[in-house]
CSV table of N, CA and C in Angstrom, one decimal:
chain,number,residue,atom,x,y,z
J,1,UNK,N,-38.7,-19.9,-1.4
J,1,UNK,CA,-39.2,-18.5,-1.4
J,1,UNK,C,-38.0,-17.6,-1.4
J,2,UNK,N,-37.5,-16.7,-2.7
J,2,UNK,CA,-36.7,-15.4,-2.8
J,2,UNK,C,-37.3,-14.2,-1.8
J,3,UNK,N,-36.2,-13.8,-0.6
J,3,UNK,CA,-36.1,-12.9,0.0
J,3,UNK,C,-36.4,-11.8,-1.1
J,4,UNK,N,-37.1,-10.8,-0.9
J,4,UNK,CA,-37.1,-9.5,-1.9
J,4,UNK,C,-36.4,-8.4,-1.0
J,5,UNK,N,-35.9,-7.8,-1.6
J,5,UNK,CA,-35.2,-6.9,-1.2
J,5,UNK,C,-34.8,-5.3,-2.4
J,6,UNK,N,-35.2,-4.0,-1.9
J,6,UNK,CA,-34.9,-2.9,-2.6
J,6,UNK,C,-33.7,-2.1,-2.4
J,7,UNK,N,-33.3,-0.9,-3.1
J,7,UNK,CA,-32.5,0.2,-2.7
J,7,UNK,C,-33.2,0.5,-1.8
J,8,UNK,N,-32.1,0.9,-0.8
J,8,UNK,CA,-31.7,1.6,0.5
J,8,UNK,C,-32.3,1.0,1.4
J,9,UNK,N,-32.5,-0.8,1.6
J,9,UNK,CA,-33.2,-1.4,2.3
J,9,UNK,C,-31.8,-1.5,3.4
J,10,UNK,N,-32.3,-1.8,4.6
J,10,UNK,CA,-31.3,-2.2,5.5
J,10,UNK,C,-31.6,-3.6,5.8
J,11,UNK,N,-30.3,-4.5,5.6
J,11,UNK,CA,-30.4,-6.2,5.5
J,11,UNK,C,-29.4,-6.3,6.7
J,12,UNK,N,-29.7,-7.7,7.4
J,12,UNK,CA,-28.3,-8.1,8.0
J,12,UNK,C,-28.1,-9.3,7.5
J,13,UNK,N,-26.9,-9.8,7.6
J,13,UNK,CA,-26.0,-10.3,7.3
J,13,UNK,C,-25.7,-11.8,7.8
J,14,UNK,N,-25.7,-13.0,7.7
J,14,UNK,CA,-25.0,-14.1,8.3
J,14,UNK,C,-23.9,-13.8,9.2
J,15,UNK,N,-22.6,-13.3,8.9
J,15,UNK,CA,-21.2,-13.2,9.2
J,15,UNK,C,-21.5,-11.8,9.4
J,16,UNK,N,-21.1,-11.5,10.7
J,16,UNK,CA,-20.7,-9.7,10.9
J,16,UNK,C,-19.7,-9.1,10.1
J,17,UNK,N,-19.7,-8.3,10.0
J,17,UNK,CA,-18.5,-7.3,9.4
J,17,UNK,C,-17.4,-7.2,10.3
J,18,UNK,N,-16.3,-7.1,9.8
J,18,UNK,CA,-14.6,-6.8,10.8
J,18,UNK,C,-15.0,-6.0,11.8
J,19,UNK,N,-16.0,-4.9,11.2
J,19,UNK,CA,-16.1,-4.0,12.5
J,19,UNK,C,-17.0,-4.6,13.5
J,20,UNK,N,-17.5,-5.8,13.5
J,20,UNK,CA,-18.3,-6.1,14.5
J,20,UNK,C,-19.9,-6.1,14.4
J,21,UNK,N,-20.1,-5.3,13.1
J,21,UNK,CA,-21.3,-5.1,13.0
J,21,UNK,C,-22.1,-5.8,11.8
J,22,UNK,N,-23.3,-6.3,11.6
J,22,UNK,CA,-24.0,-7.0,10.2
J,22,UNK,C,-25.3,-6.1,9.9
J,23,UNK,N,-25.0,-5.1,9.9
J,23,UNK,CA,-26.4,-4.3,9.1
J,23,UNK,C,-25.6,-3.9,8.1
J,24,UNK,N,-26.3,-3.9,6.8
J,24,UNK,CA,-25.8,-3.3,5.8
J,24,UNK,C,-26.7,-2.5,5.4
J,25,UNK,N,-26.6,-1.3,4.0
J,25,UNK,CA,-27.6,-0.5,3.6
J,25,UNK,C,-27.8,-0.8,2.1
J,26,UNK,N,-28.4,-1.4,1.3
J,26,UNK,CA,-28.2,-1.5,0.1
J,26,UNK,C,-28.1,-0.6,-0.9
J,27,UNK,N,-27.2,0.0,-1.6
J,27,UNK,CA,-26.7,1.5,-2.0
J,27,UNK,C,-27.0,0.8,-3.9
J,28,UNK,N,-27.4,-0.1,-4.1
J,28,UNK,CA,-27.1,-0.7,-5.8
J,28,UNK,C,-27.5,-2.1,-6.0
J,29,UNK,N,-28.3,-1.9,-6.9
J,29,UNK,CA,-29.2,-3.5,-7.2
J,29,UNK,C,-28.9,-3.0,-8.7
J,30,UNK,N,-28.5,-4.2,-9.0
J,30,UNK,CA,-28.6,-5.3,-10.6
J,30,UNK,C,-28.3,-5.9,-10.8
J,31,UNK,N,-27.4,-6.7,-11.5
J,31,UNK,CA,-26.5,-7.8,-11.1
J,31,UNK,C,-25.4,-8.0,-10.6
J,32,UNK,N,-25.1,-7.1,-9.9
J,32,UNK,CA,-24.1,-7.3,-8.5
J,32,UNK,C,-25.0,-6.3,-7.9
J,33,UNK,N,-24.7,-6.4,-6.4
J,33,UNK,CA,-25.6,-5.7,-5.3
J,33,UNK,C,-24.5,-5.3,-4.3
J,34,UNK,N,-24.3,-4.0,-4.7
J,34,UNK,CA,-23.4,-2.7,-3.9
J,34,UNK,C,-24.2,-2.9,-1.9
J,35,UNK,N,-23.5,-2.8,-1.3
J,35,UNK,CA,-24.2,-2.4,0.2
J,35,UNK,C,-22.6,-1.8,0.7
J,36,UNK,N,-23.5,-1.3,2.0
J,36,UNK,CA,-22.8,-0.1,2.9
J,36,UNK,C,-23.3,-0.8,4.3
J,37,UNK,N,-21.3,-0.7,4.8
J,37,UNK,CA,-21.6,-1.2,6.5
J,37,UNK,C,-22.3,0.4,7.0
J,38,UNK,N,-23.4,-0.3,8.1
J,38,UNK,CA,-23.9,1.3,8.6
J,38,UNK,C,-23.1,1.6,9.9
J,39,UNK,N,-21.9,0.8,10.4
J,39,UNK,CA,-21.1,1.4,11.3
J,39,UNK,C,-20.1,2.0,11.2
J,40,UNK,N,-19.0,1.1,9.6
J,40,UNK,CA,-18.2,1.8,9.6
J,40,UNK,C,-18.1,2.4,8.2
J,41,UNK,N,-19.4,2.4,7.0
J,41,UNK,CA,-18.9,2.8,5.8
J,41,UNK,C,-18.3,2.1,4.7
J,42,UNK,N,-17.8,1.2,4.9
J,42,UNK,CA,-17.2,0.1,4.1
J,42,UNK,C,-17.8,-0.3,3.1
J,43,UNK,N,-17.6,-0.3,2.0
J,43,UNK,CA,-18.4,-0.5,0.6
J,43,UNK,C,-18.4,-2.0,-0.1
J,44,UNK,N,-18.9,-2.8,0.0
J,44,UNK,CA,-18.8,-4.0,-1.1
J,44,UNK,C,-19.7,-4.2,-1.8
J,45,UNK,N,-19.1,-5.4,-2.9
J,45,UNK,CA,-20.0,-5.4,-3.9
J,45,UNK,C,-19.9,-7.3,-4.2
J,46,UNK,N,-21.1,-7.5,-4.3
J,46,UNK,CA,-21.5,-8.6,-4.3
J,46,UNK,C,-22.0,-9.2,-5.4
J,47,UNK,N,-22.1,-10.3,-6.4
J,47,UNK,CA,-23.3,-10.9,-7.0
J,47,UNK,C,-24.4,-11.0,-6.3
J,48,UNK,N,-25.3,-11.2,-7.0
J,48,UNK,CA,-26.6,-11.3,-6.8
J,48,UNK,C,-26.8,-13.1,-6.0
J,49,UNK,N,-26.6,-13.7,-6.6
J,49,UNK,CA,-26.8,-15.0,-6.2
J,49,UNK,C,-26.0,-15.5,-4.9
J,50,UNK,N,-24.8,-14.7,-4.6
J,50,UNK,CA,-23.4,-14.4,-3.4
J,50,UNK,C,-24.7,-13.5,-2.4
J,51,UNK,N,-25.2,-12.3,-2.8
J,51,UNK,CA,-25.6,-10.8,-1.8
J,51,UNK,C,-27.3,-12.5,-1.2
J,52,UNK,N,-27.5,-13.1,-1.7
J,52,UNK,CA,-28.7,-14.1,-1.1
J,52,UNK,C,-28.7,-15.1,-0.6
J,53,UNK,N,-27.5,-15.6,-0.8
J,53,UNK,CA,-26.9,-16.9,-0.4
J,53,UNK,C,-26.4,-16.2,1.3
J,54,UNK,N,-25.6,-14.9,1.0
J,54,UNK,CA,-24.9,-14.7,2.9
J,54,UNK,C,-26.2,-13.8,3.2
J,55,UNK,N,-27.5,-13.5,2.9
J,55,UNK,CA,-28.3,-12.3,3.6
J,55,UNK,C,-28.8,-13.3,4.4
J,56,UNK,N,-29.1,-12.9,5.8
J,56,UNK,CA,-30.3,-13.6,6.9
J,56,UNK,C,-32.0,-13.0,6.5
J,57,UNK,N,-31.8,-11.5,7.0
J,57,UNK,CA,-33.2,-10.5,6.7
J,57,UNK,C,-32.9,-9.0,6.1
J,58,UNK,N,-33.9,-9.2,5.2
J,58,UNK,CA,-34.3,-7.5,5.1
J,58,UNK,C,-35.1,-6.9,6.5
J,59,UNK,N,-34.5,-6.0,7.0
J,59,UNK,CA,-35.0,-4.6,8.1
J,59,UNK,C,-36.3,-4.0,7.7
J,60,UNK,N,-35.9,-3.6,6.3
J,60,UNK,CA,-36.9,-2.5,5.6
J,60,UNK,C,-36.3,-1.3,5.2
J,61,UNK,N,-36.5,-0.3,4.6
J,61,UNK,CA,-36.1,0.8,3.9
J,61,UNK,C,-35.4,1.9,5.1
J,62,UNK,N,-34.5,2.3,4.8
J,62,UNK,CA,-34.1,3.1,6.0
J,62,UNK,C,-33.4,5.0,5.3
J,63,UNK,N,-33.9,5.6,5.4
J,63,UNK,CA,-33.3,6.9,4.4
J,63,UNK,C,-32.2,7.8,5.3
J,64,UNK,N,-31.3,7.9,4.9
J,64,UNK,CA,-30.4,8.9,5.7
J,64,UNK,C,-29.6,9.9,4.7
């Protein structure tokens, strides 16, 4: 079963971020998938098959 996942979903992560933190915000879906740490800002960019292989859960949609 594929996790589904949208823009501006908030996912966490397997491995925390340097900052200590594993929420991310999904800022870009296509074939790489952009996300945003929601502690410190930090921008990466992932494949798609990489952004599913390290995701644990989608949160749900979060708008800020």
């Amino acid at each position: 079963m594929e996790k589904t996942f949208n823009l501006n979903d908030l996912v966490v992560m397997k491995k925390p971020h340097a900052c200590g933190y594993n929420e991310w915000k999904i800022i870009r879906v296509g074939v790489d998938i952009k996300i945003k740490c929601v502690n410190c800002g930090r921008e990466v960019m992932l494949d798609r098959l990489e952004f599913i292989k390290k995701m644990k859960k989608v949160l749900g949609e979060r708008n800020e």
